PDB file of C-alpha atoms in Angstrom:
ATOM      1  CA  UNK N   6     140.788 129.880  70.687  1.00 94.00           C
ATOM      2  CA  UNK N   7     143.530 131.577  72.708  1.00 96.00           C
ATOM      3  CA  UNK N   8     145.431 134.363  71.556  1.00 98.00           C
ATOM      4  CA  UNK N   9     147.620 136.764  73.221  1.00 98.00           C
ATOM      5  CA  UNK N  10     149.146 139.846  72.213  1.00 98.00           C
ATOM      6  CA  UNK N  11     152.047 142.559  73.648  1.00 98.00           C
ATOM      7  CA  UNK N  12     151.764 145.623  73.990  1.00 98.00           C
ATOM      8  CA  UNK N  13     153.921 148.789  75.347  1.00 96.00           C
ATOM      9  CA  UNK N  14     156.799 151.050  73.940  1.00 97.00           C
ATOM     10  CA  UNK N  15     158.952 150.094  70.643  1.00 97.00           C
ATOM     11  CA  UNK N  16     161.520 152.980  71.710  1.00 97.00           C
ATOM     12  CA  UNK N  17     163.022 153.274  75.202  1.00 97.00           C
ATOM     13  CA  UNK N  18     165.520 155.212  76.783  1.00 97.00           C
ATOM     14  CA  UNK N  19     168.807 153.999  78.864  1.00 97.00           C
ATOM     15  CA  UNK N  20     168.404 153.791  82.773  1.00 96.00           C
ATOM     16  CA  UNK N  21     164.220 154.033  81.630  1.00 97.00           C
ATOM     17  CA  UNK N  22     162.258 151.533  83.149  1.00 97.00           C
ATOM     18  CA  UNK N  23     160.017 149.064  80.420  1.00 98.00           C
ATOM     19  CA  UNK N  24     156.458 147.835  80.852  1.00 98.00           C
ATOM     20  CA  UNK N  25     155.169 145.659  78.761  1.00 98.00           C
ATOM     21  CA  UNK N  26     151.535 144.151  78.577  1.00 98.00           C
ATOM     22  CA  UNK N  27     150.520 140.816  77.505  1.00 98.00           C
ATOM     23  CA  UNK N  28     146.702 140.856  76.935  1.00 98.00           C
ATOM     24  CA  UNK N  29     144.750 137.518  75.939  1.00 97.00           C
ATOM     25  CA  UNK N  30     141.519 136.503  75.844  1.00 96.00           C
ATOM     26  CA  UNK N  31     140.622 132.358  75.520  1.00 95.00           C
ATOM     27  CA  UNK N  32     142.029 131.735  79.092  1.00 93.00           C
ATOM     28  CA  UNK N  33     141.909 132.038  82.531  1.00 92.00           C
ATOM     29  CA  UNK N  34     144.616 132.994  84.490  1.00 92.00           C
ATOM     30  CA  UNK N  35     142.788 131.903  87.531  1.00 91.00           C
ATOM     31  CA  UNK N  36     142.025 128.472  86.623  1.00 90.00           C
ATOM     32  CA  UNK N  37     144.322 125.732  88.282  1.00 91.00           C
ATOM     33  CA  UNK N  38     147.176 124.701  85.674  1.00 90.00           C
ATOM     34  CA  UNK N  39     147.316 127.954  84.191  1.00 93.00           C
ATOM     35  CA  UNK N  40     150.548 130.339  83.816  1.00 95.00           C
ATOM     36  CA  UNK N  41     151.611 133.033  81.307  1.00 97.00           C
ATOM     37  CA  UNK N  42     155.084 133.772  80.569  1.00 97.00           C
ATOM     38  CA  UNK N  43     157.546 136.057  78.967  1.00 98.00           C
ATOM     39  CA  UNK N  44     160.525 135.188  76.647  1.00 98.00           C
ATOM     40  CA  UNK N  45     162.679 137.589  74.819  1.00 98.00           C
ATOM     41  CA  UNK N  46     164.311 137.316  71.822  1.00 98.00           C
ATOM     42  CA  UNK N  47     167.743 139.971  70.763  1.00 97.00           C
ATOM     43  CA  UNK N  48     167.796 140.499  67.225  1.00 97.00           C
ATOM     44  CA  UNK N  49     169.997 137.432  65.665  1.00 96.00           C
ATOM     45  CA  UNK N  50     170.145 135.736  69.132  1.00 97.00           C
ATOM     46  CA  UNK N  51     168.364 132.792  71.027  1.00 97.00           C
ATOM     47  CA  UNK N  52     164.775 132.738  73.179  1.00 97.00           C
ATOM     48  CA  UNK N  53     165.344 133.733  76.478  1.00 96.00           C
ATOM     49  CA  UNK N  54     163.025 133.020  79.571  1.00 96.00           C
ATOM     50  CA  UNK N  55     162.627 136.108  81.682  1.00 97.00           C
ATOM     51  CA  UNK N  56     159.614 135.383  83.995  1.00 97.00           C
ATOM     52  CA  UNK N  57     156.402 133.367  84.708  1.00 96.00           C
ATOM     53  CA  UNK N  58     152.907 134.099  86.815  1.00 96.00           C
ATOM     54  CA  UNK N  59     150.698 131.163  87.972  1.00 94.00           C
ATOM     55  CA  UNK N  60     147.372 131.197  87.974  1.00 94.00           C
ATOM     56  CA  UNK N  61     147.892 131.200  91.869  1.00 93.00           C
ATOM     57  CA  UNK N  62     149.779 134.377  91.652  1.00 95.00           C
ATOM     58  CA  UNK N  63     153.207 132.346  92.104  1.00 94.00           C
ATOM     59  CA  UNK N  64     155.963 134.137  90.293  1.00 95.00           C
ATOM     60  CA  UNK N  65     159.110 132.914  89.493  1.00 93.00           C
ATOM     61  CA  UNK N  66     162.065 135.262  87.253  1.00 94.00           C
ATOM     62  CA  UNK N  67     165.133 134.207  85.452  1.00 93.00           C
ATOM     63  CA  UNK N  68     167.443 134.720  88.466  1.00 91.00           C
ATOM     64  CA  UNK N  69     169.975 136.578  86.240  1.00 91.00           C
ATOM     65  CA  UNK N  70     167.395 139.323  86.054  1.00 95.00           C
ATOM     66  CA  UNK N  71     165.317 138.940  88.638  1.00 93.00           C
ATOM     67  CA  UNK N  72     166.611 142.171  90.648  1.00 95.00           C
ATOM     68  CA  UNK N  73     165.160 144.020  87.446  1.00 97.00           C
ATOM     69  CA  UNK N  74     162.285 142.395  86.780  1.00 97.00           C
ATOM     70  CA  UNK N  75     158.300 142.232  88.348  1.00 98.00           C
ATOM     71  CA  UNK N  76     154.926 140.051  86.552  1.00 98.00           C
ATOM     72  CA  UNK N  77     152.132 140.971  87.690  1.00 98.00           C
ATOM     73  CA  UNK N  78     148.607 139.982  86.636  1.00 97.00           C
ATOM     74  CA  UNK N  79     145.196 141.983  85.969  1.00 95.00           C
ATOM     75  CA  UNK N  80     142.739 138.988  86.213  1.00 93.00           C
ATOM     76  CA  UNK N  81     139.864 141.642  85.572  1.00 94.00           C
ATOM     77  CA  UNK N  82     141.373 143.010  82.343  1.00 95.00           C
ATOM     78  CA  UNK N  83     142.675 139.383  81.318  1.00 96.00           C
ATOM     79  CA  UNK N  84     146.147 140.858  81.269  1.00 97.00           C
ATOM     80  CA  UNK N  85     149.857 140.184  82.737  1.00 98.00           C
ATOM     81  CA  UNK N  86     152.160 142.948  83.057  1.00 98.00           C
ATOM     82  CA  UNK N  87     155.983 142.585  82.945  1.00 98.00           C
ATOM     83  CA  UNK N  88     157.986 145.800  84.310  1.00 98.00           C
ATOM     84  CA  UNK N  89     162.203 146.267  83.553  1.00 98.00           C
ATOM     85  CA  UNK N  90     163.810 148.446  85.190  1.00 97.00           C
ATOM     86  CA  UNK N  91     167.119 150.322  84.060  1.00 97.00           C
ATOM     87  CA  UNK N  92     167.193 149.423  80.741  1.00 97.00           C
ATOM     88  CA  UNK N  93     169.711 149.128  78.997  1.00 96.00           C
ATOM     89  CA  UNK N  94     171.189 148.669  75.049  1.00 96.00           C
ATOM     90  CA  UNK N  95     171.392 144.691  75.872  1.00 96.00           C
ATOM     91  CA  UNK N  96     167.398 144.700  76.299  1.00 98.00           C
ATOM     92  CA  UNK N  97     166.916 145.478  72.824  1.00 98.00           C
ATOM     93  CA  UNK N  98     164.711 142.543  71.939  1.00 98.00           C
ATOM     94  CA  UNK N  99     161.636 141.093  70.853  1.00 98.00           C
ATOM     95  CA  UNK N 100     159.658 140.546  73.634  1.00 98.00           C
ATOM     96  CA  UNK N 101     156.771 137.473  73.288  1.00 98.00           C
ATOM     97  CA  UNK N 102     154.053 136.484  76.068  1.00 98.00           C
ATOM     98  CA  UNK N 103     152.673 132.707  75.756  1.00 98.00           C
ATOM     99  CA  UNK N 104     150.853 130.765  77.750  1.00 97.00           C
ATOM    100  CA  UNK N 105     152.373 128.055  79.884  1.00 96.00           C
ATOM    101  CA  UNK N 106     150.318 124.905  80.193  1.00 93.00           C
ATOM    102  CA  UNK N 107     150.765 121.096  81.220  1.00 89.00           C
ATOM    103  CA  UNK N 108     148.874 118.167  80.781  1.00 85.00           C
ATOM    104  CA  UNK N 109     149.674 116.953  84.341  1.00 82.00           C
ATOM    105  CA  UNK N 110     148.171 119.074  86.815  1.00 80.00           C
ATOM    106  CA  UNK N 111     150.145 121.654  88.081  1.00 81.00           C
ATOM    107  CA  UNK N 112     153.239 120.832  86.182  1.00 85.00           C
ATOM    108  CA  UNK N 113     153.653 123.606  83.688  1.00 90.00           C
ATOM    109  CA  UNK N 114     156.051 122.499  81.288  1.00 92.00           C
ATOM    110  CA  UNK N 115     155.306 124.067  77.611  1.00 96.00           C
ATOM    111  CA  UNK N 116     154.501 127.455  76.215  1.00 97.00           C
ATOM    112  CA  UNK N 117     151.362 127.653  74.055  1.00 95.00           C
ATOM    113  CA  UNK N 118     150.490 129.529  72.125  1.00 97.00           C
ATOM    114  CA  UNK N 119     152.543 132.291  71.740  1.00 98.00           C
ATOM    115  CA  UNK N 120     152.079 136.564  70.923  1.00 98.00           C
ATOM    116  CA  UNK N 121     153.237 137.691  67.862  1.00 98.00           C
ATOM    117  CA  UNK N 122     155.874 139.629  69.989  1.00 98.00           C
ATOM    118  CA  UNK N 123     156.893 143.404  70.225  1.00 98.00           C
ATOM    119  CA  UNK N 124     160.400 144.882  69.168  1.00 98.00           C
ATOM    120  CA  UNK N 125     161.831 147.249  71.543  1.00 98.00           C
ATOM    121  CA  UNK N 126     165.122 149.282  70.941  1.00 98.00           C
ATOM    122  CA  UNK N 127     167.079 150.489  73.597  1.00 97.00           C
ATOM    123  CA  UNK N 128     168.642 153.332  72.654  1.00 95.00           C
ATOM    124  CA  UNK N 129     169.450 157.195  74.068  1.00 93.00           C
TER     125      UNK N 129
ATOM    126  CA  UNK L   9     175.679 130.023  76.791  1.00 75.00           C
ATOM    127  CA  UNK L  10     172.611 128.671  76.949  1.00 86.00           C
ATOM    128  CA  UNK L  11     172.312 125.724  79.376  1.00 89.00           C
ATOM    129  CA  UNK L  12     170.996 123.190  76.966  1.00 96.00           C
ATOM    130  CA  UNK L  13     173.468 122.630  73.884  1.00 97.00           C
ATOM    131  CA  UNK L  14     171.763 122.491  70.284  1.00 98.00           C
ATOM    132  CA  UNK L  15     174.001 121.874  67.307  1.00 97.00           C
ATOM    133  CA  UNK L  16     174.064 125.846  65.245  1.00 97.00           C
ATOM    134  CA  UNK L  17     172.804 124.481  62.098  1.00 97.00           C
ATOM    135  CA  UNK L  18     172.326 121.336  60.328  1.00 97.00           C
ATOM    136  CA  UNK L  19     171.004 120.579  56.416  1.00 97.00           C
ATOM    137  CA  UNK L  20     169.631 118.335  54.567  1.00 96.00           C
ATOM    138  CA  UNK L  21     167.630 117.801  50.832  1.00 96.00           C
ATOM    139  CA  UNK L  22     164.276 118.214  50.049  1.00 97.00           C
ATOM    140  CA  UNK L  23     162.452 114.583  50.943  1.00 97.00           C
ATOM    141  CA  UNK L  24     164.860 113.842  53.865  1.00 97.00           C
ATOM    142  CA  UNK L  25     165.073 113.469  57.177  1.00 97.00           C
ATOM    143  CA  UNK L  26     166.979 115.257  59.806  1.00 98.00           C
ATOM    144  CA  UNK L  27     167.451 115.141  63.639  1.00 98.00           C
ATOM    145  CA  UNK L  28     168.689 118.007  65.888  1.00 98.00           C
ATOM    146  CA  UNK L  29     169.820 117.516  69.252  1.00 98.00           C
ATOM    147  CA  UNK L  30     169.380 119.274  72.311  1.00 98.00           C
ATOM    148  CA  UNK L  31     172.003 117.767  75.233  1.00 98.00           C
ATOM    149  CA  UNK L  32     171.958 119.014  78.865  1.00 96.00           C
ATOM    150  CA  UNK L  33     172.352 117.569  82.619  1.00 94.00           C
ATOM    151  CA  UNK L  34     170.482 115.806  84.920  1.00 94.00           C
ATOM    152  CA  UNK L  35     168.693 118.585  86.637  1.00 93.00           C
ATOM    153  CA  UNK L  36     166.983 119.934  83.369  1.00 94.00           C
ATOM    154  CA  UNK L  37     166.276 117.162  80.989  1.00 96.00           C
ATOM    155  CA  UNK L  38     167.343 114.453  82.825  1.00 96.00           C
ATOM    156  CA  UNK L  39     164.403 114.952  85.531  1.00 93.00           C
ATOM    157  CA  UNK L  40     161.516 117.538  83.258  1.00 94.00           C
ATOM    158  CA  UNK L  41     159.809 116.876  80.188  1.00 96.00           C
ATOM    159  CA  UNK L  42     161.073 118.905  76.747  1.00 97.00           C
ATOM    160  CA  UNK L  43     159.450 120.783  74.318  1.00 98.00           C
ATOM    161  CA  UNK L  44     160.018 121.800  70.925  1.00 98.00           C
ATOM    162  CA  UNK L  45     159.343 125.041  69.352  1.00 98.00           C
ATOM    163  CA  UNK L  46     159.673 126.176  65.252  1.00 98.00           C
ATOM    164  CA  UNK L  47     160.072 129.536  64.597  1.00 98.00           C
ATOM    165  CA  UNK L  48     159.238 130.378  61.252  1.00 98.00           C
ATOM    166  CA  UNK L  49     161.330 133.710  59.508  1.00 95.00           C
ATOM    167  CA  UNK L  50     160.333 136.981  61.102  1.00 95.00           C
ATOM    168  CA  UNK L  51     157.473 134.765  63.441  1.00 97.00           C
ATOM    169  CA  UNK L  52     156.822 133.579  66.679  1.00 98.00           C
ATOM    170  CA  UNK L  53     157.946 130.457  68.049  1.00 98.00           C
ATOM    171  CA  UNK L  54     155.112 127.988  67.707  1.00 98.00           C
ATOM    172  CA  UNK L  55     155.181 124.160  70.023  1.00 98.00           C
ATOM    173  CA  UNK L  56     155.923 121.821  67.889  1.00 98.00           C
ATOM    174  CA  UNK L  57     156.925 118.909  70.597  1.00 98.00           C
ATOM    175  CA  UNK L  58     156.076 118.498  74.066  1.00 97.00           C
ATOM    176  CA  UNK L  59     155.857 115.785  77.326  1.00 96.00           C
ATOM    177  CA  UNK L  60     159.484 114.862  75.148  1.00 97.00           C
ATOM    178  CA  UNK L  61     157.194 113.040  72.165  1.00 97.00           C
ATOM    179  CA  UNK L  62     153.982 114.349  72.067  1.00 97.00           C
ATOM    180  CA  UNK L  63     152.589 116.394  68.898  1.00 97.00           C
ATOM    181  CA  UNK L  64     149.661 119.252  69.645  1.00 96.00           C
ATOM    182  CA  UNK L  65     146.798 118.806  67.434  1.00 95.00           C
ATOM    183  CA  UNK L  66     147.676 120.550  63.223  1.00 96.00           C
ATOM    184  CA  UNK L  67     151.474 119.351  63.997  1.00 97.00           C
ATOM    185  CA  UNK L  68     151.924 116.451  61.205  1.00 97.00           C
ATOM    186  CA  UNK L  69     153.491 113.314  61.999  1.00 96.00           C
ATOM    187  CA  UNK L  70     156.575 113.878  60.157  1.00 97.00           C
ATOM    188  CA  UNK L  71     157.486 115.749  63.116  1.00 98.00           C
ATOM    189  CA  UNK L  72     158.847 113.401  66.233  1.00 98.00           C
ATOM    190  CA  UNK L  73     160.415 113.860  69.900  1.00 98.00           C
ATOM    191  CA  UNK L  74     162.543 111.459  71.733  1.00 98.00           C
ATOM    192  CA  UNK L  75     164.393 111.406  75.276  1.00 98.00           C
ATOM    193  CA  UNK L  76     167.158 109.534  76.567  1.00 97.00           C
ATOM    194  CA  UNK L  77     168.489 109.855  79.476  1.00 97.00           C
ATOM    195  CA  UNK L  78     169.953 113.575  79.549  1.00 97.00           C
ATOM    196  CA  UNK L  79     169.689 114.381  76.081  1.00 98.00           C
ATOM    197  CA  UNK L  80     166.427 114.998  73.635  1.00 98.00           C
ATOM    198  CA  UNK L  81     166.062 114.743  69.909  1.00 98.00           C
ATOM    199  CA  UNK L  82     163.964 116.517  67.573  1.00 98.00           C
ATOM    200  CA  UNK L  83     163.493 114.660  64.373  1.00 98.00           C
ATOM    201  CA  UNK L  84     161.987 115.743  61.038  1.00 98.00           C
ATOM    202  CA  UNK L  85     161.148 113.107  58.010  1.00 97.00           C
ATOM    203  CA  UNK L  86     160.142 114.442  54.337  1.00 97.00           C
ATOM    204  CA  UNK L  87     161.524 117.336  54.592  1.00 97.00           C
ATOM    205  CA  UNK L  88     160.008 120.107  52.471  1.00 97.00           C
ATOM    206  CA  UNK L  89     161.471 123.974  52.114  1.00 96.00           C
ATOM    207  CA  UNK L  90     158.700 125.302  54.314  1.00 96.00           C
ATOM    208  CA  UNK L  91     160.219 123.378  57.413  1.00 97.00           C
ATOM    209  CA  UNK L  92     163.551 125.749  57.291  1.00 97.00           C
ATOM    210  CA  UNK L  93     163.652 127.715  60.184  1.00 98.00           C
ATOM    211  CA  UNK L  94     165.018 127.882  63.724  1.00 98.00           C
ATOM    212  CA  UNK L  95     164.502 125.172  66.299  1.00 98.00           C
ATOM    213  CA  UNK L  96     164.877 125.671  69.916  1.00 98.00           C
ATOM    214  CA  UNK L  97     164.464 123.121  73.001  1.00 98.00           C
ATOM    215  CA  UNK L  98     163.010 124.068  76.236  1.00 97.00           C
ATOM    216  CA  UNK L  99     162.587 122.459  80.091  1.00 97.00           C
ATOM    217  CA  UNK L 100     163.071 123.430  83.233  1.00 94.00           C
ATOM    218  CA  UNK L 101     166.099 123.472  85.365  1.00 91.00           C
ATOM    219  CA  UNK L 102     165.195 121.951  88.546  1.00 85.00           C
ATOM    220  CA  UNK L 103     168.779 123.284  89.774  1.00 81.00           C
ATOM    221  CA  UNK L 104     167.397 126.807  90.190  1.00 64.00           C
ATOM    222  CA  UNK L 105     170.190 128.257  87.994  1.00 66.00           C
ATOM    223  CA  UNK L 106     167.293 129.328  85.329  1.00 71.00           C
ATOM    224  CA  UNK L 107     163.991 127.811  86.552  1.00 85.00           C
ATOM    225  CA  UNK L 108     163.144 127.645  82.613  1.00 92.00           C
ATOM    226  CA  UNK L 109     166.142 127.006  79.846  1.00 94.00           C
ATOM    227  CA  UNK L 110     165.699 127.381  75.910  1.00 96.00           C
ATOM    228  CA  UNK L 111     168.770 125.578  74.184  1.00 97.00           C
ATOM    229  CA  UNK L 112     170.637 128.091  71.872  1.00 97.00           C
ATOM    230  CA  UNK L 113     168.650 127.487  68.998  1.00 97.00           C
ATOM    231  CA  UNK L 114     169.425 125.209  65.369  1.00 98.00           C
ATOM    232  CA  UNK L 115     168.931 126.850  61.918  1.00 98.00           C
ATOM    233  CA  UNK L 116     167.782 124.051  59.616  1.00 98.00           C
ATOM    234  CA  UNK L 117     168.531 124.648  55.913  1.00 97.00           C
ATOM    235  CA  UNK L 118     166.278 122.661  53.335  1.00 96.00           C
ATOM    236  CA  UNK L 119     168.749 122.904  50.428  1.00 90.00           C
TER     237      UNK L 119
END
Protein backbone atom coordinates (compact mmCIF):
# COMPACT_ATOMS: atom_id res chain seq x y z
CA UNK A 1 0.00 0.00 0.00
CA UNK A 2 1.30 3.51 -0.66
CA UNK A 3 0.58 6.33 1.39
CA UNK A 4 2.03 9.67 1.67
CA UNK A 5 1.68 12.35 4.03
CA UNK A 6 2.78 16.41 4.40
CA UNK A 7 4.25 17.76 6.76
CA UNK A 8 5.72 21.40 7.80
CA UNK A 9 4.23 24.75 9.20
CA UNK A 10 0.25 25.55 9.24
CA UNK A 11 1.22 29.36 10.05
CA UNK A 12 3.76 31.36 8.03
CA UNK A 13 4.86 34.71 7.87
CA UNK A 14 5.00 37.24 4.67
CA UNK A 15 8.43 37.44 2.76
CA UNK A 16 9.10 33.82 5.07
CA UNK A 17 10.26 31.15 3.08
CA UNK A 18 7.89 27.56 3.29
CA UNK A 19 9.16 23.99 3.43
CA UNK A 20 7.09 21.46 3.21
CA UNK A 21 7.76 17.59 3.46
CA UNK A 22 6.05 14.87 1.72
CA UNK A 23 7.00 11.56 3.45
CA UNK A 24 5.71 8.06 2.02
CA UNK A 25 6.48 4.79 2.46
CA UNK A 26 5.08 1.90 -0.32
CA UNK A 27 7.40 3.37 -3.07
CA UNK A 28 10.51 3.99 -4.46
CA UNK A 29 11.51 7.09 -5.66
CA UNK A 30 14.43 5.50 -7.32
CA UNK A 31 12.73 2.98 -9.31
CA UNK A 32 12.33 3.83 -13.13
CA UNK A 33 8.67 5.30 -13.75
CA UNK A 34 8.48 6.81 -10.51
CA UNK A 35 7.78 10.69 -9.64
CA UNK A 36 6.18 12.53 -6.69
CA UNK A 37 4.50 15.73 -7.04
CA UNK A 38 3.01 18.70 -5.38
CA UNK A 39 -0.40 20.41 -6.05
CA UNK A 40 -1.94 23.14 -4.06
CA UNK A 41 -5.22 23.89 -3.43
CA UNK A 42 -6.48 27.97 -2.10
CA UNK A 43 -9.35 27.69 0.02
CA UNK A 44 -12.59 27.76 -2.47
CA UNK A 45 -10.26 27.61 -5.55
CA UNK A 46 -9.00 24.94 -8.14
CA UNK A 47 -5.83 22.22 -7.89
CA UNK A 48 -2.86 23.74 -8.91
CA UNK A 49 0.41 21.93 -10.11
CA UNK A 50 3.46 23.49 -8.55
CA UNK A 51 6.32 20.95 -9.12
CA UNK A 52 7.42 17.33 -9.86
CA UNK A 53 10.80 15.07 -9.00
CA UNK A 54 11.59 11.92 -11.06
CA UNK A 55 12.84 9.11 -9.80
CA UNK A 56 15.99 10.20 -11.88
CA UNK A 57 16.22 13.35 -9.96
CA UNK A 58 14.61 15.32 -13.07
CA UNK A 59 12.65 18.26 -11.80
CA UNK A 60 10.36 20.19 -13.55
CA UNK A 61 8.15 23.51 -11.71
CA UNK A 62 5.09 25.29 -12.81
CA UNK A 63 7.00 28.00 -14.73
CA UNK A 64 4.79 30.72 -13.12
CA UNK A 65 6.56 29.87 -9.90
CA UNK A 66 9.42 28.34 -10.68
CA UNK A 67 11.79 31.39 -9.58
CA UNK A 68 10.23 30.56 -6.03
CA UNK A 69 10.17 27.19 -5.92
CA UNK A 70 12.95 23.98 -5.32
CA UNK A 71 11.90 19.73 -4.92
CA UNK A 72 14.25 18.00 -3.70
CA UNK A 73 14.31 14.34 -2.66
CA UNK A 74 15.72 12.34 0.52
CA UNK A 75 15.79 8.79 -1.05
CA UNK A 76 17.25 7.57 2.43
CA UNK A 77 14.39 9.01 4.51
CA UNK A 78 11.75 8.12 1.66
CA UNK A 79 10.93 11.80 1.55
CA UNK A 80 10.57 14.86 -1.07
CA UNK A 81 10.95 18.25 0.10
CA UNK A 82 9.30 21.30 -1.56
CA UNK A 83 10.85 24.84 -0.42
CA UNK A 84 8.78 28.53 -1.26
CA UNK A 85 10.35 31.26 -0.93
CA UNK A 86 8.80 34.82 -0.13
CA UNK A 87 5.61 33.89 0.74
CA UNK A 88 3.07 35.59 0.42
CA UNK A 89 -1.04 35.96 1.42
CA UNK A 90 -1.80 34.27 -2.20
CA UNK A 91 0.06 30.96 -0.91
CA UNK A 92 -2.47 30.37 1.57
CA UNK A 93 -3.43 26.87 0.49
CA UNK A 94 -3.72 23.36 1.02
CA UNK A 95 -0.79 21.86 -0.02
CA UNK A 96 -1.08 17.81 -1.21
CA UNK A 97 1.98 15.47 -2.33
CA UNK A 98 0.90 12.35 -4.65
CA UNK A 99 2.61 10.16 -6.48
CA UNK A 100 2.93 10.44 -10.22
CA UNK A 101 2.86 7.17 -12.10
CA UNK A 102 2.24 5.81 -15.78
CA UNK A 103 1.54 2.66 -17.18
CA UNK A 104 3.87 3.32 -20.16
CA UNK A 105 7.30 3.52 -19.12
CA UNK A 106 8.55 6.70 -18.43
CA UNK A 107 5.48 8.60 -19.31
CA UNK A 108 4.15 9.93 -16.06
CA UNK A 109 0.81 11.01 -16.67
CA UNK A 110 -1.52 10.56 -13.37
CA UNK A 111 -1.23 11.34 -9.71
CA UNK A 112 -1.84 8.42 -7.34
CA UNK A 113 -2.52 8.30 -4.59
CA UNK A 114 -2.65 11.37 -2.98
CA UNK A 115 -1.68 12.98 0.97
CA UNK A 116 -4.34 14.02 2.91
CA UNK A 117 -2.82 17.59 2.43
CA UNK A 118 -1.68 20.38 4.92
CA UNK A 119 -3.38 23.93 5.30
CA UNK A 120 -1.05 26.72 5.48
CA UNK A 121 -2.08 30.44 6.16
CA UNK A 122 -0.11 33.14 5.09
CA UNK A 123 -0.51 35.74 7.22
CA UNK A 124 1.76 38.60 9.29
CA UNK B 1 -7.76 30.71 -15.85
CA UNK B 2 -6.95 27.46 -15.85
CA UNK B 3 -5.78 26.12 -19.25
CA UNK B 4 -8.25 23.34 -19.59
CA UNK B 5 -12.02 24.65 -19.46
CA UNK B 6 -14.52 22.54 -17.19
CA UNK B 7 -18.13 23.64 -17.07
CA UNK B 8 -18.53 25.34 -12.95
CA UNK B 9 -21.24 23.06 -12.03
CA UNK B 10 -23.68 20.79 -13.49
CA UNK B 11 -26.81 18.64 -11.70
CA UNK B 12 -28.67 16.05 -12.06
CA UNK B 13 -31.32 13.46 -9.93
CA UNK B 14 -30.59 10.69 -7.97
CA UNK B 15 -30.42 7.47 -10.60
CA UNK B 16 -29.07 9.62 -13.50
CA UNK B 17 -26.43 10.16 -15.48
CA UNK B 18 -24.26 13.12 -16.05
CA UNK B 19 -21.19 14.09 -18.18
CA UNK B 20 -18.71 16.95 -17.46
CA UNK B 21 -16.42 18.22 -19.90
CA UNK B 22 -13.01 19.23 -19.83
CA UNK B 23 -12.01 21.19 -23.42
CA UNK B 24 -8.44 22.38 -24.18
CA UNK B 25 -5.87 22.61 -27.29
CA UNK B 26 -3.81 20.51 -29.10
CA UNK B 27 -0.70 20.67 -27.07
CA UNK B 28 -2.39 19.36 -23.78
CA UNK B 29 -5.14 16.97 -24.56
CA UNK B 30 -4.91 16.82 -27.99
CA UNK B 31 -1.32 15.02 -27.81
CA UNK B 32 -1.28 13.49 -23.59
CA UNK B 33 -3.51 11.21 -21.98
CA UNK B 34 -6.23 12.73 -19.18
CA UNK B 35 -7.05 11.89 -15.91
CA UNK B 36 -9.82 12.32 -13.67
CA UNK B 37 -9.78 13.11 -10.09
CA UNK B 38 -13.03 13.28 -7.33
CA UNK B 39 -12.56 15.20 -4.50
CA UNK B 40 -14.83 14.36 -1.90
CA UNK B 41 -15.94 17.52 0.80
CA UNK B 42 -13.05 18.58 2.98
CA UNK B 43 -10.75 15.42 1.16
CA UNK B 44 -8.14 14.81 -1.10
CA UNK B 45 -8.48 14.43 -4.66
CA UNK B 46 -8.58 10.72 -5.39
CA UNK B 47 -7.96 9.25 -9.57
CA UNK B 48 -10.89 8.35 -10.66
CA UNK B 49 -9.96 8.19 -14.65
CA UNK B 50 -6.80 7.84 -16.34
CA UNK B 51 -4.87 6.83 -19.99
CA UNK B 52 -8.42 9.09 -21.01
CA UNK B 53 -10.77 5.73 -20.15
CA UNK B 54 -9.19 3.65 -17.87
CA UNK B 55 -10.67 2.97 -14.20
CA UNK B 56 -7.94 2.03 -11.21
CA UNK B 57 -8.92 -0.99 -9.42
CA UNK B 58 -12.25 -0.06 -6.33
CA UNK B 59 -13.43 2.69 -9.07
CA UNK B 60 -17.01 1.16 -10.17
CA UNK B 61 -18.02 1.05 -13.62
CA UNK B 62 -20.55 3.65 -13.43
CA UNK B 63 -17.70 5.85 -13.73
CA UNK B 64 -16.35 6.34 -17.61
CA UNK B 65 -13.63 8.51 -19.61
CA UNK B 66 -13.69 9.41 -23.19
CA UNK B 67 -11.36 11.54 -25.64
CA UNK B 68 -11.94 13.17 -28.77
CA UNK B 69 -9.83 14.94 -30.43
CA UNK B 70 -9.01 18.06 -28.07
CA UNK B 71 -11.61 17.67 -25.65
CA UNK B 72 -12.27 14.80 -22.76
CA UNK B 73 -15.42 13.75 -21.02
CA UNK B 74 -16.02 12.47 -17.70
CA UNK B 75 -19.25 10.61 -17.44
CA UNK B 76 -21.17 9.32 -14.40
CA UNK B 77 -24.38 6.79 -14.71
CA UNK B 78 -26.69 6.00 -11.49
CA UNK B 79 -25.97 8.66 -9.84
CA UNK B 80 -26.25 8.41 -6.06
CA UNK B 81 -25.75 11.54 -3.37
CA UNK B 82 -22.36 10.21 -2.35
CA UNK B 83 -20.94 11.05 -5.95
CA UNK B 84 -21.46 15.05 -5.25
CA UNK B 85 -18.33 16.60 -5.14
CA UNK B 86 -15.74 18.43 -7.23
CA UNK B 87 -14.29 17.05 -10.43
CA UNK B 88 -11.14 18.22 -11.93
CA UNK B 89 -9.23 17.10 -15.29
CA UNK B 90 -5.58 16.88 -15.57
CA UNK B 91 -2.68 16.35 -18.56
CA UNK B 92 0.18 17.76 -19.49
CA UNK B 93 0.89 20.71 -21.62
CA UNK B 94 3.43 19.70 -24.03
CA UNK B 95 3.61 23.62 -24.91
CA UNK B 96 5.72 24.28 -21.81
CA UNK B 97 3.30 27.02 -20.64
CA UNK B 98 2.47 24.65 -17.42
CA UNK B 99 4.22 21.29 -17.98
CA UNK B 100 1.10 19.84 -15.88
CA UNK B 101 -2.62 21.61 -16.17
CA UNK B 102 -5.71 20.77 -13.79
CA UNK B 103 -8.97 22.19 -15.53
CA UNK B 104 -10.77 24.65 -13.11
CA UNK B 105 -12.71 22.18 -11.46
CA UNK B 106 -16.91 21.10 -11.79
CA UNK B 107 -19.12 20.93 -8.63
CA UNK B 108 -21.64 18.17 -9.30
CA UNK B 109 -24.89 18.50 -7.31
CA UNK B 110 -26.96 15.16 -6.79
CA UNK B 111 -30.30 16.90 -6.11
Amino acid sequence: QITLKESGPTLVKPTQTLTLTCTFSGLSLTTRGVGVGWIRQPPEKALEWLALIYWDDDKRYSPSLKSRLSITRDTSKNQVVLTMTNIDAMDTATYYCAQCRGDYGDYLDYFDPWGPGTLVTVSS
Amino acid sequence: QSVLTQPPSVSAAPGQEVTISCSGSSSNIGSNYVSWYQQLPGTAPKLLIYDNNKRPSGIPDRFSGSKSGTSATLGITGLQTGDEADYYCGTWDSSLSTPWVFGGGTKLTVL
